Coordinates of C-alpha atoms in Angstrom, one line a residue:
X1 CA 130.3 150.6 -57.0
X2 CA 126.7 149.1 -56.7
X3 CA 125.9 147.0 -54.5
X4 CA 123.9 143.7 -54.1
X5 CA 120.7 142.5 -52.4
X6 CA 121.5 140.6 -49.4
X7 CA 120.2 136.7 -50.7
X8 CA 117.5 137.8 -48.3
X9 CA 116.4 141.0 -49.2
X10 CA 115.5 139.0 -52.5
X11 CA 113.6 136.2 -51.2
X12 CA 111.7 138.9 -49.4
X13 CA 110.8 140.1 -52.8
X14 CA 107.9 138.5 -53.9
X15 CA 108.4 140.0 -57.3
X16 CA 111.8 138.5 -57.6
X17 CA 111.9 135.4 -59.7
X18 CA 114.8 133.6 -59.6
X19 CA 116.8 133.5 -62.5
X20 CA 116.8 130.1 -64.6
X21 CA 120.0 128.2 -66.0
X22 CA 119.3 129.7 -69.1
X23 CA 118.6 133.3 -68.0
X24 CA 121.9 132.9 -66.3
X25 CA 123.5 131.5 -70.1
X26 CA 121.8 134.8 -71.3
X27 CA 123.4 136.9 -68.9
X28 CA 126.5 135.9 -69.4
X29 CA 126.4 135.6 -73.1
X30 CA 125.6 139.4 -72.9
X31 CA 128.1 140.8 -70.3
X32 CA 131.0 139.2 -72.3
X33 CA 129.7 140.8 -75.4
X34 CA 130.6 144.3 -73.8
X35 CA 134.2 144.9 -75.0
X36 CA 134.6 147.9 -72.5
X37 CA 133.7 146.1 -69.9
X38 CA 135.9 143.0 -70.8
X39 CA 139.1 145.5 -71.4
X40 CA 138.9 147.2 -68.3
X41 CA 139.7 143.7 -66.1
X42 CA 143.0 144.8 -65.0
X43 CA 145.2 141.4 -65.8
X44 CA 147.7 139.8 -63.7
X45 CA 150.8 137.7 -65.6
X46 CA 150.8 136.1 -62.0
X47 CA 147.4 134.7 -60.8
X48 CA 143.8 135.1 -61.6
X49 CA 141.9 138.3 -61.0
X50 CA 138.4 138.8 -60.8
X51 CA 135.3 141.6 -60.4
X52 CA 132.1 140.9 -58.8
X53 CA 129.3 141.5 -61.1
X54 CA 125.6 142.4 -60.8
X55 CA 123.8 139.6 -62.0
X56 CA 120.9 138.9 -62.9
X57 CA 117.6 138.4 -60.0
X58 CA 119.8 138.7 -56.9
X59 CA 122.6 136.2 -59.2
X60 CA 126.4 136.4 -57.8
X61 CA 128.6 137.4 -61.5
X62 CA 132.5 137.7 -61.5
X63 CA 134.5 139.0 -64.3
X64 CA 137.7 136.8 -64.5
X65 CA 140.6 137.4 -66.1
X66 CA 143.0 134.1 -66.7
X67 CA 146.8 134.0 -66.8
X68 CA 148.4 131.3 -69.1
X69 CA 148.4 128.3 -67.3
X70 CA 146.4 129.2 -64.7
X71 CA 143.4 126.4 -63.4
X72 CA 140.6 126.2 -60.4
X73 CA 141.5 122.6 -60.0
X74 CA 138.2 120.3 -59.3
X75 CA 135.4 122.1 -57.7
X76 CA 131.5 122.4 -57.5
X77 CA 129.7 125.2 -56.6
X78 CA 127.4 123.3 -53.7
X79 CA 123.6 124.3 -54.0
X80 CA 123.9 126.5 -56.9
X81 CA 123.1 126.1 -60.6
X82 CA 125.2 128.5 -63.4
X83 CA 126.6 130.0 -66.5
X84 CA 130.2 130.8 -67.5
X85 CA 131.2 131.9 -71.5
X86 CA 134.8 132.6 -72.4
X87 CA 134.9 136.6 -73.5
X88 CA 138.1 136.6 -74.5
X89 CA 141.3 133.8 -75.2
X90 CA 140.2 130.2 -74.8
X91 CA 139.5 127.7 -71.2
X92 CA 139.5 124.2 -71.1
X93 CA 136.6 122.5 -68.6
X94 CA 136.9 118.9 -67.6
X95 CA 133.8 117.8 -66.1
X96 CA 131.9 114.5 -64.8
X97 CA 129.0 113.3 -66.3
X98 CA 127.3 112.2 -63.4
X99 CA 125.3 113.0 -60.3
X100 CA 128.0 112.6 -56.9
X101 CA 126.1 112.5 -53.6
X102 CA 126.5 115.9 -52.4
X103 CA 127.0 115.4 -48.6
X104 CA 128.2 112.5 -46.4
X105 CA 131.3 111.0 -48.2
X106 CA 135.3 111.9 -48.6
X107 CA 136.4 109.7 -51.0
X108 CA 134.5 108.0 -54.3
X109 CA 135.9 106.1 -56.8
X110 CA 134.8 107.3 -60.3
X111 CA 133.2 104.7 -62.9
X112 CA 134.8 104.7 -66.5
X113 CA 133.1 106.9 -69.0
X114 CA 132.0 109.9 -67.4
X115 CA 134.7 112.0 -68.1
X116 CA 134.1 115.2 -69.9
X117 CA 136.1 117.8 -71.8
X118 CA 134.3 121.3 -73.8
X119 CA 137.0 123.7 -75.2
X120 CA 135.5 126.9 -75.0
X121 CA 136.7 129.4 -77.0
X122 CA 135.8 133.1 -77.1
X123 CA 131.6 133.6 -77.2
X124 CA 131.2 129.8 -76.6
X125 CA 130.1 128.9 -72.5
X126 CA 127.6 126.8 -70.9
X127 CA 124.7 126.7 -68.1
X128 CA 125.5 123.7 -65.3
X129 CA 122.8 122.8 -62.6
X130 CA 123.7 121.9 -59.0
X131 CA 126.5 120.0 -57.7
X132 CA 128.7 119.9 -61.3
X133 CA 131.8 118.8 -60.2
X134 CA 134.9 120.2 -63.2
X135 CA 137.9 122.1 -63.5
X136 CA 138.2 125.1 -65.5
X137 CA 141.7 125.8 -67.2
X138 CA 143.7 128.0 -69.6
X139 CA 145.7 125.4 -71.3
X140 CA 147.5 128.5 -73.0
X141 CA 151.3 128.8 -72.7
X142 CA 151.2 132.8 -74.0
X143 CA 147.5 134.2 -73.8
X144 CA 145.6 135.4 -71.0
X145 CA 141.4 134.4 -71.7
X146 CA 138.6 136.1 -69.6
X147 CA 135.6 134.7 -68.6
X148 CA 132.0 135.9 -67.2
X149 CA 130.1 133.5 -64.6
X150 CA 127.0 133.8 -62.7
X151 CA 125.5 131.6 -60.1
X152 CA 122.2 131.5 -58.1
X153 CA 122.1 131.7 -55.4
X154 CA 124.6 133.3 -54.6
X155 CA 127.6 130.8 -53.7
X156 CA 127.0 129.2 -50.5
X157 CA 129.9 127.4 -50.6
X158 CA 132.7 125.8 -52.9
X159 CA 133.6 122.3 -52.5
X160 CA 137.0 121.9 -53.3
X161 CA 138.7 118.0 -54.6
X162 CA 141.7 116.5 -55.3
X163 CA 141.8 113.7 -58.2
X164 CA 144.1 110.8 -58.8
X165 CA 143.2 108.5 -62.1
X166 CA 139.4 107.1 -61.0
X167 CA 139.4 108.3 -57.3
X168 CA 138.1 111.9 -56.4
X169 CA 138.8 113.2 -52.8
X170 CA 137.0 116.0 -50.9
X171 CA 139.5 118.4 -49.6
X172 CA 137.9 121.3 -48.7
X173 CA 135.2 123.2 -48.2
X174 CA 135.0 126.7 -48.6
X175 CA 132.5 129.6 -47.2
X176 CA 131.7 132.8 -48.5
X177 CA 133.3 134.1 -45.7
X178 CA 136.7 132.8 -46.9
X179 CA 137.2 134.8 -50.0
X180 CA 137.2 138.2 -48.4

């Protein structure tokens, strides 16, 4: 098992540049290309599973392997920009299509129009920037899909919503310290 630079350990590292949104796309568009790697995620017909990846310039990766039916409900990923591409099956992301003040609020109510939706099938993903608020899904009833993400830096944080018709609700916040 390798593991990773502490987040400060790289910005020690002058040489370290950090990766880009693209370099992130890259990354992932290569790691999902690895069939050995994407077959050896053990699946679960119950809940998500997941590997953490080495990504790329001190990046947080996870392999994750999706049961049918199975969803992240609405989320951003706080500070940190990233990449995910379906490997294997097909997800659904809903997304908004517009910039949410990132601290200071609990409830907003959404304006028309900004709703988002990208089927991503197997070798198709995308790069996001800060504060993208969406919901990842696999809308299928009988097959499981895998995914590859990377973020940098590393997650501080997960914001965690609820949404009913135009109104979006912080619920949570979540630390690193809460997935272990």
């Amino acid at each position: 098992m390798s593991v990773s630079p502490s987040l400060s350990a790289v910005a020690a590292d002058a040489s370290v540049t950090a990766p880009t949104q693209a370099d992130l796309l890259d990354f992932v568009r290569r790691t999902a290309a690895d069939a050995e790697l994407i077959s050896s995620l053990p699946l679960d017909p119950e809940g998500r599973t997941w590997v953490r990846l080495e990504g790329p310039g001190g990046s947080e990766a996870w392999l994750i392997g999706w049961p049918p039916g199975t969803g992240t409900g609405w989320h951003d990923h706080a500070d940190s920009e990233g990449a995910f591409l379906t490997a294997r099956g097909a997800l659904k992301e809903y997304s908004l299509a517009a910039r949410l003040p990132t601290d200071g609020w609990k409830t907003l109510e959404l304006a028309d129009g900004i709703d988002r939706e990208r089927s991503l099938t197997a070798g198709r993903g995308r790069a996001f920037g800060r504060h993208h608020v969406h919901e990842v899904l696999n809308e299928s009833a009988e097959e499981h899909a895998v995914s590859v993400h990377a973020y940098y830096p590393p997650l501080p944080g997960i914001r965690r919503y609820s949404r009913s018709g135009h109104v979006l609700r912080l619920e949570q916040v979540e630390r690193p310290e809460d997935w272990q």
